Short mmCIF file of C-alpha atoms in Angstrom, two decimals:
data_model
loop_
_atom_site.label_atom_id
_atom_site.label_comp_id
_atom_site.label_asym_id
_atom_site.label_seq_id
_atom_site.Cartn_x
_atom_site.Cartn_y
_atom_site.Cartn_z
CA MET A 143 7.04 -8.75 -5.46
CA SER A 144 8.01 -7.07 -2.19
CA PHE A 145 7.56 -3.37 -1.43
CA LEU A 146 11.32 -2.71 -1.62
CA ALA A 147 11.59 -4.47 -4.98
CA ARG A 148 8.74 -2.39 -6.40
CA TYR A 149 10.27 0.77 -4.96
CA ALA A 150 13.62 -0.09 -6.57
CA ARG A 151 11.90 -0.15 -9.98
CA SER A 152 10.69 3.45 -9.54
CA GLY A 153 12.97 6.00 -11.19
CA PRO A 154 11.69 8.99 -9.17
CA GLY A 155 11.86 6.92 -5.99
CA LEU A 156 15.51 5.99 -6.55
CA ALA A 157 16.39 9.61 -7.37
CA GLY A 158 14.65 10.81 -4.23
CA ALA A 159 16.33 8.15 -2.11
CA ALA A 160 19.73 9.18 -3.52
CA LEU A 161 19.14 12.86 -2.71
CA LEU A 162 17.95 12.05 0.80
CA ALA A 163 20.91 9.72 1.32
CA VAL A 164 23.31 12.55 0.40
CA LEU A 165 21.55 14.92 2.80
CA ALA A 166 21.49 12.33 5.58
CA LEU A 167 25.20 11.61 5.06
CA SER A 168 25.92 15.35 5.15
CA ALA A 169 24.01 15.67 8.41
CA LEU A 170 25.86 12.72 9.95
CA MET A 171 29.28 13.89 8.77
CA ALA A 172 28.80 17.54 9.83
CA PRO A 173 30.41 17.14 13.29
CA LEU A 174 33.37 15.30 11.74
CA LEU A 175 33.98 17.56 8.75
CA PHE A 176 33.18 20.80 10.58
CA PRO A 177 33.79 20.26 14.30
CA GLY A 178 32.96 22.96 16.77
CA ASP A 179 30.30 25.63 16.65
CA PRO A 180 29.23 26.42 13.05
CA LEU A 181 28.17 29.88 14.27
CA ARG A 182 31.69 30.85 15.31
CA ILE A 183 33.77 33.32 13.32
CA ALA A 184 36.05 31.20 11.14
CA GLY A 185 37.70 33.66 8.77
CA PRO A 186 37.48 37.02 7.02
CA ALA A 187 33.99 38.38 6.44
CA MET A 188 32.29 38.19 3.05
CA SER A 189 34.83 35.87 1.43
CA ALA A 190 33.58 35.01 -2.07
CA PRO A 191 32.84 31.38 -3.01
CA PHE A 192 35.73 29.35 -4.48
CA ALA A 193 38.20 32.16 -3.74
CA ASP A 194 39.71 30.59 -0.60
CA PRO A 195 40.29 26.80 -0.41
CA ALA A 196 39.60 26.95 3.33
CA PHE A 197 36.09 28.28 2.63
CA PRO A 198 34.84 26.75 -0.66
CA PHE A 199 31.39 28.35 -0.35
CA GLY A 200 32.66 31.59 1.15
CA THR A 201 31.85 33.28 4.45
CA ASP A 202 29.01 35.49 5.62
CA ARG A 203 28.99 39.02 7.06
CA LEU A 204 30.45 37.81 10.35
CA GLY A 205 33.06 35.52 8.83
CA ARG A 206 31.19 32.26 9.45
CA ASP A 207 31.83 29.33 7.10
CA VAL A 208 28.87 28.95 4.73
CA LEU A 209 29.64 25.32 3.90
CA ALA A 210 29.77 24.41 7.60
CA GLY A 211 26.41 26.10 8.03
CA LEU A 212 24.94 24.09 5.16
CA PHE A 213 26.11 20.79 6.63
CA HIS A 214 24.94 21.60 10.15
CA GLY A 215 21.72 23.08 8.75
CA ALA A 216 20.96 19.72 7.15
CA ARG A 217 20.94 18.20 10.63
CA ALA A 218 18.40 20.73 11.88
CA SER A 219 16.12 20.51 8.83
CA LEU A 220 16.07 16.71 8.63
CA ALA A 221 15.68 16.34 12.39
CA VAL A 222 12.74 18.75 12.50
CA GLY A 223 11.13 17.22 9.42
CA LEU A 224 11.33 13.65 10.68
CA ALA A 225 10.43 14.46 14.29
CA ALA A 226 7.44 16.60 13.27
CA ALA A 227 6.23 13.95 10.82
CA LEU A 228 6.50 11.21 13.45
CA ALA A 229 4.64 13.32 16.01
CA ALA A 230 1.92 14.28 13.50
CA LEU A 231 1.50 10.65 12.43
CA ALA A 232 1.36 9.45 16.04
CA ILE A 233 -1.44 11.90 16.80
CA GLY A 234 -3.22 11.34 13.50
CA LEU A 235 -3.05 7.54 13.61
CA THR A 236 -4.35 7.45 17.17
CA VAL A 237 -7.22 9.86 16.55
CA GLY A 238 -8.15 8.36 13.18
CA THR A 239 -8.14 4.80 14.49
CA LEU A 240 -10.26 5.66 17.53
CA ALA A 241 -12.73 7.68 15.45
CA GLY A 242 -13.14 5.07 12.74
CA PHE A 243 -13.38 2.07 15.07
CA ALA A 244 -15.60 3.61 17.76
CA GLY A 245 -17.95 5.50 15.43
CA GLY A 246 -20.96 7.38 16.75
CA VAL A 247 -20.41 10.23 19.18
CA VAL A 248 -16.66 9.53 19.52
CA ASP A 249 -16.19 9.71 15.78
CA GLU A 250 -18.22 12.90 15.50
CA ALA A 251 -16.36 14.63 18.34
CA LEU A 252 -12.87 13.70 17.11
CA MET A 253 -13.62 14.72 13.54
CA ARG A 254 -14.95 18.11 14.68
CA VAL A 255 -11.66 18.64 16.51
CA ALA A 256 -9.83 17.74 13.29
CA ASP A 257 -12.03 20.23 11.41
CA ALA A 258 -11.07 22.94 13.89
CA PHE A 259 -7.38 22.35 13.26
CA GLN A 260 -7.86 22.26 9.49
CA ILE A 261 -9.76 25.56 9.40
CA VAL A 262 -6.62 27.48 10.38
CA PRO A 263 -3.80 27.37 7.79
CA GLY A 264 -0.99 25.17 9.08
CA PHE A 265 1.73 27.80 8.89
CA LEU A 266 -0.36 30.39 10.75
CA LEU A 267 -1.11 27.84 13.47
CA ALA A 268 2.58 26.99 13.83
CA LEU A 269 3.49 30.68 13.77
CA ALA A 270 1.03 31.51 16.55
CA PHE A 271 2.12 28.50 18.61
CA VAL A 272 5.83 29.31 18.42
CA SER A 273 5.22 33.02 18.99
CA THR A 274 3.31 32.19 22.16
CA LEU A 275 5.56 29.51 23.68
CA GLY A 276 8.91 30.79 22.47
CA ALA A 277 11.38 29.72 19.81
CA SER A 278 13.03 26.38 20.50
CA MET A 279 13.46 23.19 18.51
CA PRO A 280 10.95 21.09 20.55
CA THR A 281 8.38 23.89 20.29
CA VAL A 282 8.84 24.12 16.51
CA VAL A 283 8.43 20.34 16.17
CA LEU A 284 5.27 20.32 18.27
CA ALA A 285 3.85 23.33 16.43
CA ILE A 286 4.36 21.70 13.02
CA ALA A 287 2.92 18.40 14.26
CA LEU A 288 -0.21 20.10 15.59
CA ALA A 289 -0.66 21.79 12.22
CA ALA A 290 -0.27 18.53 10.25
CA TRP A 291 -2.01 15.71 12.18
CA ALA A 292 -5.58 16.22 10.96
CA GLU A 293 -5.10 14.99 7.38
CA PRO A 294 -3.48 11.64 8.28
CA ALA A 295 -6.21 11.22 10.91
CA ARG A 296 -8.86 11.49 8.19
CA LEU A 297 -6.99 9.09 5.91
CA VAL A 298 -6.68 6.48 8.66
CA ARG A 299 -10.32 6.94 9.72
CA ALA A 300 -11.50 6.25 6.16
CA GLU A 301 -9.42 3.07 5.98
CA VAL A 302 -10.56 1.90 9.42
CA LEU A 303 -14.21 2.42 8.44
CA ARG A 304 -13.59 0.19 5.42
CA ILE A 305 -11.70 -2.50 7.32
CA ARG A 306 -13.62 -2.77 10.59
CA GLU A 307 -16.36 -4.94 9.07
CA SER A 308 -13.89 -7.49 7.67
CA ASP A 309 -14.16 -11.16 8.58
CA TYR A 310 -10.91 -11.26 10.53
CA VAL A 311 -12.10 -8.32 12.67
CA ALA A 312 -15.33 -10.17 13.39
CA SER A 313 -13.29 -13.24 14.32
CA ALA A 314 -11.20 -11.17 16.72
CA ARG A 315 -14.38 -9.94 18.39
CA VAL A 316 -15.65 -13.51 18.75
CA LEU A 317 -12.35 -14.52 20.35
CA GLY A 318 -12.93 -11.87 23.01
CA MET A 319 -10.09 -9.51 22.15
CA HIS A 320 -10.24 -6.08 23.76
CA PRO A 321 -11.64 -3.40 21.41
CA LEU A 322 -8.47 -1.30 21.64
CA GLU A 323 -6.37 -4.37 20.85
CA ILE A 324 -8.52 -5.06 17.82
CA ALA A 325 -8.28 -1.43 16.68
CA PHE A 326 -4.53 -0.95 17.06
CA ARG A 327 -3.23 -4.47 16.56
CA GLU A 328 -5.54 -5.93 13.92
CA ILE A 329 -6.95 -2.95 12.00
CA LEU A 330 -4.36 -0.17 12.13
CA PRO A 331 -1.49 -2.10 10.43
CA ASN A 332 -3.77 -2.75 7.44
CA ALA A 333 -4.81 0.92 7.30
CA LEU A 334 -1.24 2.24 7.08
CA PRO A 335 -0.36 1.98 3.33
CA PRO A 336 -2.21 5.14 2.19
CA VAL A 337 -0.61 7.08 5.04
CA MET A 338 2.94 6.01 4.14
CA ALA A 339 3.05 8.14 0.99
CA PHE A 340 1.39 11.05 2.77
CA ALA A 341 4.04 10.90 5.49
CA ALA A 342 6.63 12.07 2.96
CA ILE A 343 4.47 15.11 2.18
CA ILE A 344 4.34 15.90 5.91
CA VAL A 345 8.14 15.74 6.09
CA ALA A 346 8.50 18.11 3.12
CA GLY A 347 5.96 20.51 4.59
CA ALA A 348 7.71 20.36 7.97
CA ILE A 349 11.07 21.23 6.41
CA LEU A 350 9.55 24.22 4.59
CA THR A 351 7.64 25.38 7.67
CA GLU A 352 10.77 25.17 9.83
CA ALA A 353 12.69 27.18 7.23
CA ALA A 354 9.94 29.81 7.12
CA LEU A 355 9.84 30.10 10.90
CA SER A 356 13.63 30.36 11.02
CA PHE A 357 13.54 33.01 8.30
CA LEU A 358 11.21 35.05 10.53
CA GLY A 359 13.53 34.60 13.51
CA LEU A 360 11.29 32.08 15.28
CA SER A 361 13.83 29.32 15.82
CA ASP A 362 16.52 28.45 18.31
CA PRO A 363 19.20 31.17 17.89
CA ASN A 364 21.89 28.73 19.00
CA ILE A 365 21.24 26.32 16.09
CA VAL A 366 22.15 27.07 12.49
CA THR A 367 19.33 26.38 10.02
CA TRP A 368 18.89 26.98 6.33
CA GLY A 369 16.09 29.44 7.04
CA THR A 370 18.29 31.61 9.25
CA MET A 371 21.05 31.50 6.63
CA ILE A 372 18.62 32.71 3.95
CA ALA A 373 17.42 35.47 6.28
CA GLU A 374 21.01 36.50 7.00
CA GLY A 375 21.81 36.65 3.30
CA ARG A 376 18.84 38.81 2.35
CA ASN A 377 20.49 41.82 4.03
CA VAL A 378 23.34 41.70 1.50
CA LEU A 379 21.47 40.10 -1.38
CA ARG A 380 22.90 42.45 -4.03
CA ALA A 381 26.48 42.27 -2.84
CA ALA A 382 26.60 38.56 -1.91
CA PRO A 383 23.64 36.63 -3.36
CA PHE A 384 25.42 33.32 -2.66
CA LEU A 385 24.59 33.68 1.05
CA SER A 386 20.93 33.09 0.25
CA VAL A 387 21.30 31.03 -2.92
CA PHE A 388 23.29 28.17 -1.38
CA PRO A 389 20.91 27.47 1.55
CA GLY A 390 17.97 28.01 -0.80
CA LEU A 391 19.33 25.33 -3.13
CA ALA A 392 19.89 22.99 -0.17
CA LEU A 393 16.28 23.52 0.90
CA MET A 394 15.06 22.87 -2.64
CA ILE A 395 17.08 19.66 -2.89
CA ALA A 396 15.69 18.42 0.43
CA VAL A 397 12.07 19.06 -0.55
CA LEU A 398 12.63 17.63 -4.04
CA GLY A 399 14.19 14.50 -2.56
CA VAL A 400 11.25 13.97 -0.21
CA TYR A 401 8.75 14.56 -3.03
CA LEU A 402 10.49 12.08 -5.35
CA ALA A 403 10.68 9.55 -2.52
CA SER A 404 6.92 9.91 -2.00
CA GLU A 405 6.43 9.24 -5.72
CA GLY A 406 8.45 6.06 -5.32
CA ILE A 407 6.30 5.00 -2.37
CA ASN A 408 3.16 5.67 -4.42
CA ASP A 409 4.54 3.57 -7.27
CA ALA A 410 5.43 0.75 -4.89
CA LEU A 411 1.98 0.75 -3.25
CA ARG A 412 0.02 1.09 -6.49
CA PRO A 413 -1.29 -2.26 -7.73
CA ARG A 414 -0.08 -3.23 -11.16
CA ASP A 415 -2.28 -5.08 -13.61
CA GLY A 416 -0.80 -8.23 -15.03
CA GLY A 417 2.29 -8.04 -12.83
CA GLY A 418 3.91 -11.10 -11.40
CA ARG A 419 4.66 -11.71 -7.76
#
């Protein structure tokens, strides 16, 4: 049975895929449904939800459309989550493969670097990085990636250490293949399955970290994010709790969708006893 077929049999995986599909569709449709700048003043300030058909989720203190902010915020959150996860995996896969295949001094040196990054909590590392270099979307992505690459590097290293003594690797050496070609072409593809499920966790962590940084004002001020919407709503939390509740729910749905999708990946990768092919 193929990976997709096994994933389709996972209830949590299908639920997570559905939630992520809704968020992805919202992000793609944001420029069409809400053209223009979502940070512009669109109507009267502090319009209550469901009171005005033009603003179903109400408006904030400056008269900005909350629903438009949610749709455009999905673009920022998903973009940061995916970009940071890809960057973290690229660094982690490269370091882990080199460490596991080379061994010896190279392995020791690269793993000590990974230890150094893991000593500092990921959010504090991202916070210090963004505070130093300035708040922008590329900086946030790089900061989150630097805080998240060490764990996938260790996972890949463990798999490479297990695989590198396999018969097909020995055959590749006999054929005269370059060591880097053996490492990245023959070994790495077979070391990826355990990292696939962990990649979803990196995406969820990246979305939460981006929201936390935005909440603290460490994000691009020209881009609407769920974190900045929550921070904006906290100033009028008693009078208009919906300004923080709606983006908070969107953030929860995004993280829940990623978590359920990772459960589906785990189910699809887990070997089943007595199952047919």
